[in-house]
Short mmCIF file of C-alpha atoms and ligand atoms in Angstrom, two decimals:
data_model
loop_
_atom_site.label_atom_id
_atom_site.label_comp_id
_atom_site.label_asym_id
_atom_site.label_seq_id
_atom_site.Cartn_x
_atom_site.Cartn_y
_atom_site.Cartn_z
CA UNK A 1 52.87 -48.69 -57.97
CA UNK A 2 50.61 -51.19 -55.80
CA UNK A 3 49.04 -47.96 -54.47
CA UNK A 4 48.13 -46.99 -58.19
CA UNK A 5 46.66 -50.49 -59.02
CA UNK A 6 44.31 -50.65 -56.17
CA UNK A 7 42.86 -46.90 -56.62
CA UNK A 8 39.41 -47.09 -57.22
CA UNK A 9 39.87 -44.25 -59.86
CA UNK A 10 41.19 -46.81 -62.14
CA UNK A 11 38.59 -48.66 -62.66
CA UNK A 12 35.75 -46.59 -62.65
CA UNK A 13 32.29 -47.31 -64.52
CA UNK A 14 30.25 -49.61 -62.94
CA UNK A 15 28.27 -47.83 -59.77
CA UNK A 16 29.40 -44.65 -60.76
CA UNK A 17 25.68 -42.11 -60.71
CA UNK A 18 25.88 -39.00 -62.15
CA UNK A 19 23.04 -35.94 -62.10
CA UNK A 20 23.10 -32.33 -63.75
CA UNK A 21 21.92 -29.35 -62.67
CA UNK A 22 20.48 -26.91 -65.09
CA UNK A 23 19.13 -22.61 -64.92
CA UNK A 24 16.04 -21.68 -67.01
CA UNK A 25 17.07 -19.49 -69.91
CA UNK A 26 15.93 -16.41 -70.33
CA UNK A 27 16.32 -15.42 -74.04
CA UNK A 28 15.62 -17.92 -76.96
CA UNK A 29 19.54 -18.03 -77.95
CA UNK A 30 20.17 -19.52 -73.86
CA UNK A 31 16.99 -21.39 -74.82
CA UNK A 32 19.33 -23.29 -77.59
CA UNK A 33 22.21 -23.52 -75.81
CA UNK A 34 20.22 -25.03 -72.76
CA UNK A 35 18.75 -27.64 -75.20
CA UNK A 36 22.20 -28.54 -76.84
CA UNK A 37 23.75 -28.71 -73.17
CA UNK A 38 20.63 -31.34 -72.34
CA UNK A 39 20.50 -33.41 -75.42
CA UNK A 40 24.31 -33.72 -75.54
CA UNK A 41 24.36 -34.95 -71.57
CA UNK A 42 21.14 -37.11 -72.26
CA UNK A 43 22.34 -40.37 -73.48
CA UNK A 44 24.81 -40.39 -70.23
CA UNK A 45 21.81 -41.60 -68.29
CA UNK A 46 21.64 -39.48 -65.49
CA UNK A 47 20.02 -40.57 -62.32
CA UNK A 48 17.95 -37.22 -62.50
CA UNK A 49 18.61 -33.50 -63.97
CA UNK A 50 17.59 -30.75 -61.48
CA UNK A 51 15.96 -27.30 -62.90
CA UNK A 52 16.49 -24.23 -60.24
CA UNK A 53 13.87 -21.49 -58.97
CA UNK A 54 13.85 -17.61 -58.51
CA UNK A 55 11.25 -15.90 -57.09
CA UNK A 56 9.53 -13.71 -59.19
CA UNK A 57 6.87 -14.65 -61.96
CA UNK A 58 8.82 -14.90 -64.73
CA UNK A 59 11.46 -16.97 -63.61
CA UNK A 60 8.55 -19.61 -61.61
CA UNK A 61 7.25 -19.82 -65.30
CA UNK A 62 10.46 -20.54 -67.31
CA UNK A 63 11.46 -23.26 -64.54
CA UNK A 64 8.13 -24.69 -65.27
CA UNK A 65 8.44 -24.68 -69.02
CA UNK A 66 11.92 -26.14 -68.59
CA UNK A 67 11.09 -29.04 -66.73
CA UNK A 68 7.82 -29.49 -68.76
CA UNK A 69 9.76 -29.52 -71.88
CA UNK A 70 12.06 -31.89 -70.48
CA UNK A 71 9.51 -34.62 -69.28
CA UNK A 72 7.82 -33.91 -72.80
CA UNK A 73 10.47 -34.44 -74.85
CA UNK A 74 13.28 -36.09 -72.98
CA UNK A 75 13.53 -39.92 -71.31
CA UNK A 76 15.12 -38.11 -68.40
CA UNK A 77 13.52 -37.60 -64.84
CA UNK A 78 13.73 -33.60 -63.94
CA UNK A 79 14.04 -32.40 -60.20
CA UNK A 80 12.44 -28.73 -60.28
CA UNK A 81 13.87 -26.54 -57.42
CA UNK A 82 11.24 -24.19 -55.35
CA UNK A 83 12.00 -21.74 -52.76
CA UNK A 84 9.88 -20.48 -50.18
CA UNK A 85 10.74 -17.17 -51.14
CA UNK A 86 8.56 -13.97 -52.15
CA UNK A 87 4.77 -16.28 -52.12
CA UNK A 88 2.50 -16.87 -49.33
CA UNK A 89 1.42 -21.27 -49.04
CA UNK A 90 -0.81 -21.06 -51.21
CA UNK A 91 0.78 -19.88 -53.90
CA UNK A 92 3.72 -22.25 -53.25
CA UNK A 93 1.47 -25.05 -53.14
CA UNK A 94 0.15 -24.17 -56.55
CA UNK A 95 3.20 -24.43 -57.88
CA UNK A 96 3.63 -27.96 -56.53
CA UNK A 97 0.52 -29.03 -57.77
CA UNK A 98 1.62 -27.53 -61.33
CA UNK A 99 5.14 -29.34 -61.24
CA UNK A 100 2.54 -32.36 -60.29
CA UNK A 101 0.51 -31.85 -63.31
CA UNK A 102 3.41 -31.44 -65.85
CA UNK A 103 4.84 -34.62 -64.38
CA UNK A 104 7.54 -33.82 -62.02
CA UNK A 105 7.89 -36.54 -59.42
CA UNK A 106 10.85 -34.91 -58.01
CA UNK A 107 11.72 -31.58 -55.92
CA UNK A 108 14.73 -29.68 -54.45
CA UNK A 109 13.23 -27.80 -52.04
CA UNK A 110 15.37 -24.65 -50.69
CA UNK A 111 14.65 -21.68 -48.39
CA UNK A 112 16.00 -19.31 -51.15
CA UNK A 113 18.19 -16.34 -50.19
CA UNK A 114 17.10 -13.22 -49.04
CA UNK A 115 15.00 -11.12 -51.09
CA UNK A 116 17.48 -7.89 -50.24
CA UNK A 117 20.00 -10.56 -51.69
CA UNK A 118 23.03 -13.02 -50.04
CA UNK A 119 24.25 -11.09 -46.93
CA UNK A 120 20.75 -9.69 -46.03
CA UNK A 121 18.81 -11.13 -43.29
CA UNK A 122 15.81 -13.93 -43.86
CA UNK A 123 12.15 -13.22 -43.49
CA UNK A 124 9.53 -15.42 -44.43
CA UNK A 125 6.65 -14.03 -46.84
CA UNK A 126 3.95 -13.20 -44.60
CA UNK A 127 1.85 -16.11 -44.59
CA UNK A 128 5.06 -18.50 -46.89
CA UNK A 129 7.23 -20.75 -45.94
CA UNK A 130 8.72 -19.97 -43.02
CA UNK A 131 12.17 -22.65 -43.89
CA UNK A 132 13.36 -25.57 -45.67
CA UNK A 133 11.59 -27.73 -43.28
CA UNK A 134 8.40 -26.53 -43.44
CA UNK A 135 8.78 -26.71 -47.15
CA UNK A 136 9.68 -30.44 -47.26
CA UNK A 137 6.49 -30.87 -44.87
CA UNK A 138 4.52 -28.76 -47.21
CA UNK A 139 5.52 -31.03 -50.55
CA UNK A 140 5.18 -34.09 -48.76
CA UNK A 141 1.72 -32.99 -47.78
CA UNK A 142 0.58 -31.59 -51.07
CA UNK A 143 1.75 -34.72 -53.33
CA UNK A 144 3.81 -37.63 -53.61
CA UNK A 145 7.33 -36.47 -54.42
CA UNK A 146 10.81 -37.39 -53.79
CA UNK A 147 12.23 -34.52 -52.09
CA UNK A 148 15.84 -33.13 -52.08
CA UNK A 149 17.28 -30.69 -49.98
CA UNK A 150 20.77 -28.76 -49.67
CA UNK A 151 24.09 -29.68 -47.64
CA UNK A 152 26.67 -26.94 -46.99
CA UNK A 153 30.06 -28.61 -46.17
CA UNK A 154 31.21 -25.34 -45.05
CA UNK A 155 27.98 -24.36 -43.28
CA UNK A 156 25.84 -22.13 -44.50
CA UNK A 157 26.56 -18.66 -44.77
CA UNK A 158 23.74 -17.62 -41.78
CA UNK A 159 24.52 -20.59 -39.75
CA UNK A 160 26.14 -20.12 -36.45
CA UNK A 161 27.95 -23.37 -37.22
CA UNK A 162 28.77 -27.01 -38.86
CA UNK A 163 26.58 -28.68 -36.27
CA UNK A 164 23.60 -26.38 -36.46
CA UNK A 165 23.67 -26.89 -40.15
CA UNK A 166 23.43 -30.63 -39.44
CA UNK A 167 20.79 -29.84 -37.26
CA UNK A 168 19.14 -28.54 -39.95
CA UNK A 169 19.36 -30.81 -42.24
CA UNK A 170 18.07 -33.43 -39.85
CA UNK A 171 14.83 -31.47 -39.76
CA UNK A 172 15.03 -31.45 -43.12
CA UNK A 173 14.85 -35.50 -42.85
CA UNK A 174 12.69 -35.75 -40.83
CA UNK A 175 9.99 -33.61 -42.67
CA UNK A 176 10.61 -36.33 -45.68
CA UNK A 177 13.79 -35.18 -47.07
CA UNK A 178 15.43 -38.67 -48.97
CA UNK A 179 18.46 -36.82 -50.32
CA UNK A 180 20.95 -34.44 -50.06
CA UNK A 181 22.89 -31.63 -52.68
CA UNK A 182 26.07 -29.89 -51.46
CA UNK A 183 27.13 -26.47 -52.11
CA UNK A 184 30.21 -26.34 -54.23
CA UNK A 185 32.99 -26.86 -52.53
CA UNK A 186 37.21 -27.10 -54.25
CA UNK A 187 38.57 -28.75 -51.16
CA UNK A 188 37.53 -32.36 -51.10
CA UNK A 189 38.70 -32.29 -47.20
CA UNK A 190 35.35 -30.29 -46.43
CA UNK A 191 33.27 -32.60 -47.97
CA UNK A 192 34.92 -35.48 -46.53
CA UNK A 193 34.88 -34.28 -43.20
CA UNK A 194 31.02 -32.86 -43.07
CA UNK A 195 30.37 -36.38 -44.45
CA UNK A 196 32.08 -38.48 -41.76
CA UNK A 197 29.86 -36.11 -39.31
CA UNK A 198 26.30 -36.51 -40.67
CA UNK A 199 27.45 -40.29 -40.61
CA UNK A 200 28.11 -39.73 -37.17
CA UNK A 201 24.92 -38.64 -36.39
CA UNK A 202 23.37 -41.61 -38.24
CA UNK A 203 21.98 -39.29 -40.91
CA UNK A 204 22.22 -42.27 -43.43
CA UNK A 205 20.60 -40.42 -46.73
CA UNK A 206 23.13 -40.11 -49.57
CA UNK A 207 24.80 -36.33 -49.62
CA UNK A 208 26.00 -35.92 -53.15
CA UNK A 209 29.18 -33.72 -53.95
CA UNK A 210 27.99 -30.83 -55.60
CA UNK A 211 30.59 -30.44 -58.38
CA UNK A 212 31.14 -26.86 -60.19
CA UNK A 213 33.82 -26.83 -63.46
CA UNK A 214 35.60 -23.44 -63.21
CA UNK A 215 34.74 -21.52 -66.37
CA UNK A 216 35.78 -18.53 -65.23
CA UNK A 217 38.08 -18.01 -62.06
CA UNK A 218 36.76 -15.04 -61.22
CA UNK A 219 33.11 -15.10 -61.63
CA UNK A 220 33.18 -18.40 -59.94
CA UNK A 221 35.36 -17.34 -56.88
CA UNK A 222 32.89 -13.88 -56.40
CA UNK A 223 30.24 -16.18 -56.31
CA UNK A 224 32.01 -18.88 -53.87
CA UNK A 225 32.56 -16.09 -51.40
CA UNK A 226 29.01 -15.20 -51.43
CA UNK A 227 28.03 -18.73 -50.86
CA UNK A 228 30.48 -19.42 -48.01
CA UNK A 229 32.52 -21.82 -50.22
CA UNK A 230 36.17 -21.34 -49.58
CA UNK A 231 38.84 -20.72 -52.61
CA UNK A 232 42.15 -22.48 -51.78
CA UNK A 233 44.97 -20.95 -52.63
CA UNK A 234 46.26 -23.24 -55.04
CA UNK A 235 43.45 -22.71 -57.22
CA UNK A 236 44.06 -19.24 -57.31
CA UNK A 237 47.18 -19.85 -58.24
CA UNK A 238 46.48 -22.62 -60.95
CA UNK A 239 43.99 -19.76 -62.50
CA UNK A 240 46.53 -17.09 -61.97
CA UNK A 241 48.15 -15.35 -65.11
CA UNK A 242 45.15 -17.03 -67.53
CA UNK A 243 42.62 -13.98 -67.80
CA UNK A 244 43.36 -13.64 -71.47
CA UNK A 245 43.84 -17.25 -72.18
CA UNK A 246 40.73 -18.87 -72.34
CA UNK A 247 42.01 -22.19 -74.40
CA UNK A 248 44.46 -22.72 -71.20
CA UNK A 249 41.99 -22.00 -68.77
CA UNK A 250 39.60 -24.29 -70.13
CA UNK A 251 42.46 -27.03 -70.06
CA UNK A 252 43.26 -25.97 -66.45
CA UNK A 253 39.73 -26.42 -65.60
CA UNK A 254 39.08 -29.89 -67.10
CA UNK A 255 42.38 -30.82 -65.22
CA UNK A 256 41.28 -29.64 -61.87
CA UNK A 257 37.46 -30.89 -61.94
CA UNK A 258 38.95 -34.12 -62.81
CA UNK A 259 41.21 -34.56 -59.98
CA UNK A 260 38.69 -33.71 -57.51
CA UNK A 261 36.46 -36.57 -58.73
CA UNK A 262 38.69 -38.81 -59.27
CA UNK A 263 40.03 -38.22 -55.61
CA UNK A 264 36.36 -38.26 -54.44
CA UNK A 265 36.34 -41.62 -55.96
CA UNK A 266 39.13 -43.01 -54.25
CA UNK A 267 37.70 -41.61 -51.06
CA UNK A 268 34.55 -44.06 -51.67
CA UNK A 269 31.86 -41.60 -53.49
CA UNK A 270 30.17 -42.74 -56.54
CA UNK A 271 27.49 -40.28 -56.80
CA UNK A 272 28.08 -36.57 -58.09
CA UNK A 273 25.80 -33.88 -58.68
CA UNK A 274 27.38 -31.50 -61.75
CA UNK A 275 26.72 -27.40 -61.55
CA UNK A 276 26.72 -27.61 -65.51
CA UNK A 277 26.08 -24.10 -66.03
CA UNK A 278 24.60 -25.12 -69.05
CA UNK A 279 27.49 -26.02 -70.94
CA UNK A 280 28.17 -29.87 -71.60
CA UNK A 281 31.62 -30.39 -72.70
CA UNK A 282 33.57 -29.93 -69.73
CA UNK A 283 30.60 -32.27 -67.61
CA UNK A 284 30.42 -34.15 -70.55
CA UNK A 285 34.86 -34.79 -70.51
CA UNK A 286 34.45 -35.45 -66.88
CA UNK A 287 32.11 -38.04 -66.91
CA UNK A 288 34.10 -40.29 -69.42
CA UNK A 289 36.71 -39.78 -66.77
CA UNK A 290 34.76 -41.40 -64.29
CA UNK A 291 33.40 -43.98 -67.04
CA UNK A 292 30.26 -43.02 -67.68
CA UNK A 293 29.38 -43.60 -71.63
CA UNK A 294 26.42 -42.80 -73.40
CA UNK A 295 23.96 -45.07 -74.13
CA UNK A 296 21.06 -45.26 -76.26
CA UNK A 297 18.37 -43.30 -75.58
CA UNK A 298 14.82 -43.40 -76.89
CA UNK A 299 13.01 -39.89 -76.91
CA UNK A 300 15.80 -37.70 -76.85
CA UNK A 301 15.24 -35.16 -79.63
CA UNK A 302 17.52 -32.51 -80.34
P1 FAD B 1 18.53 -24.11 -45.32
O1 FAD B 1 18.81 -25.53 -45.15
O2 FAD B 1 17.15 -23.67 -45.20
O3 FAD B 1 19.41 -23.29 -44.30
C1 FAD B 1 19.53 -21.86 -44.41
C2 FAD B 1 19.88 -21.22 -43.07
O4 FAD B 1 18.73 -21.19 -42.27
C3 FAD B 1 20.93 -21.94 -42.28
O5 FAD B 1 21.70 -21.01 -41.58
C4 FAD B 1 20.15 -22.76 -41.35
O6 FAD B 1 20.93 -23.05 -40.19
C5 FAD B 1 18.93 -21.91 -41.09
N1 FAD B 1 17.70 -22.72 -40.90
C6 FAD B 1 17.05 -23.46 -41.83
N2 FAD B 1 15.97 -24.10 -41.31
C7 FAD B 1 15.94 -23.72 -40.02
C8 FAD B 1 15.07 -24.01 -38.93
N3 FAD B 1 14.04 -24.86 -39.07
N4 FAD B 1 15.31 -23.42 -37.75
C9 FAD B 1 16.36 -22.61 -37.59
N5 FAD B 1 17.23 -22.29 -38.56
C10 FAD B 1 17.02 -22.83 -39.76
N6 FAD B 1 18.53 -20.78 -54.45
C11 FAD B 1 17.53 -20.41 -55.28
O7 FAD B 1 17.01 -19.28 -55.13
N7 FAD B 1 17.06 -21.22 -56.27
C12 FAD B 1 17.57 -22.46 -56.47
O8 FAD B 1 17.14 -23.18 -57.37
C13 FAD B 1 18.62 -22.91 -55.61
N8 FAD B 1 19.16 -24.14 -55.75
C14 FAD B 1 20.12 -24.57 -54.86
C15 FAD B 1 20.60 -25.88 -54.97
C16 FAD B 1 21.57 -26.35 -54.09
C17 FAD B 1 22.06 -27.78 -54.21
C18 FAD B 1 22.10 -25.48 -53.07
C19 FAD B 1 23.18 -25.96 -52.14
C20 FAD B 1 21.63 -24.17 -52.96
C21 FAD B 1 20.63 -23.71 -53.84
N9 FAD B 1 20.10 -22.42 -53.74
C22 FAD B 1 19.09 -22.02 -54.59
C23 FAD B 1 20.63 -21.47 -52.74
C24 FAD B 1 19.82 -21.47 -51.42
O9 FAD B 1 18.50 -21.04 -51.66
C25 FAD B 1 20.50 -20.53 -50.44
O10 FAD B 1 21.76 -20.99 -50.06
C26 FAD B 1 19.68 -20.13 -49.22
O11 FAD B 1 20.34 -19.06 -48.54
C27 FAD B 1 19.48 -21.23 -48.20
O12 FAD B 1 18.47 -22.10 -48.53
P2 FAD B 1 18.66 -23.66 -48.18
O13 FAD B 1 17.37 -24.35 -48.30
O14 FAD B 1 19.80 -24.16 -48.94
O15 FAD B 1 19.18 -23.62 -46.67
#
């Protein structure tokens, strides 16, 4: 009962930051459900919302047009992702002088998979990016922008291990990197534990949980194994029987994203980082969980 009292979790609110993570859509009707997912998620004040990349013209443009939109129309401060991937310097630092001119003060800069896709092996663009690193070097040097960078708990699918991932994202650091975004992860003990060693290691910048609701068990556990997230076995089995239910499952997901924050927050974190998918209500439920209310907002339009 004393236990229960003194549980962090209990009295959540104050201190608690939340951010959002959002894909470009690609057809008008994603277009509007994009903009309802961003206007309903608005007023909760997020420290930032983050816009990802794919290489390739046409998805470069529509992260562009997101982001624009967003610092055009929205109080909120947009992180656009980049990727070294498929575009020599040049035409990577074009894009950072764009983001620069739409007003974008913020970046998540990422190697990007593979071109052949996840499981292939890495090479640069002749004459890109070669990594992360030199990407963080190359934003720092082209203009004046907070940079964020990625954290796999798990290590990264490529990387040999734990500790050469840390190596990596000490580079990272030190090429101007203020800020770190896990890969999803189910098992809070991963986190934890990859947290406690970057601490170790005196790598000081915050590392926030990269949270993913469970829409669908099965898309979301194809795309865990491609990432190198693990899928426990009692998740499986809390998923397990629901293929046709979608009213349970969504219950069953709202129950399960909210015990791994509110366990997060009794282990100390008060940052998260939402995968929204561009949906808000389950983000949206979870959030008043942890306390975080809407407040009024000038510029939001819907
Ligand atoms: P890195 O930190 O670059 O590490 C990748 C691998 O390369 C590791 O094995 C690492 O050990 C090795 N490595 C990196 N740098 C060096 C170095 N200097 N020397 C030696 N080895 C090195 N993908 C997209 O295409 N678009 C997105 O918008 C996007 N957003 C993401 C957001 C988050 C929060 C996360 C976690 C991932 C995102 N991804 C995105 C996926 C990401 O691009 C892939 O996971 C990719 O395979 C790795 O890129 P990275 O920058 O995350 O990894």
């Amino acid at each position: 009962m004393a236990r229960d009292m003194n549980r962090p979790s209990r009295s959540v609110g104050a201190g608690i930051g939340v951010s959002f993570e959002f894909f470009p859509p690609k057809t008008a009707e994603m277009e509007t459900s994009l903009w309802e997912a961003v206007t309903r998620l608005a007023p909760l004040a997020p420290n930032f919302v983050s816009v990802t990349y794919g290489a390739g013209g046409s998805t470069r443009e529509r992260t562009h047009a997101t982001v624009s939109r967003i610092v055009r129309e929205t109080p909120l401060k947009p992180a656009a992702h980049l990727t070294c991937v498929a575009a020599t310097r040049e035409e990577v630092d074009d894009v950072i002088r764009s983001y620069r001119a739409a007003g974008v003060r913020h970046i998540v800069a990422l190697r990007g998979d593979p071109v052949g896709g996840v499981g292939s092996t890495f090479s640069p663009h002749p004459g890109g990016y070669e990594t992360s690193t030199a990407l963080v070097a190359g934003i720092r040097r082209v203009g004046n922008f907070e940079v964020t960078v990625s954290a796999y708990p798990e290590r990264h699918p490529e990387s040999p291990s734990l500790d050469a991932d840390l190596d990596v994202l000490e580079a990272k650091i030190d090429a101007g990197a203020t800020r770190a975004i896990t890969q999803f992860f189910f098992d809070n003990a991963h986190y934890l534990r990859y947290l406690e060693k970057a601490r170790a290691r005196g790598i000081n910048i915050p590392i926030l949980p990269g949270i993913v609701p469970v829409l669908n068990f099965k898309q979301t556990a194809s795309f865990a194994k491609k990432t190198g997230a693990s899928v426990p076995r009692w998740l499986a089995d809390r998923f397990e029987g629901l293929d046709d239910d979608p009213a349970t499952r969504r219950l069953i997901a709202a129950a399960v994203a909210a015990e791994q924050v509110l366990d997060l927050v009794d282990e100390g974190v008060e940052d998260f980082h939402f995968y929204t998918m561009n949906r808000a209500d389950l983000v949206y439920a979870i959030c008043h969980l942890l306390g975080v209310r809407p407040r009024a907002l000038a510029g939001v339009q819907s």
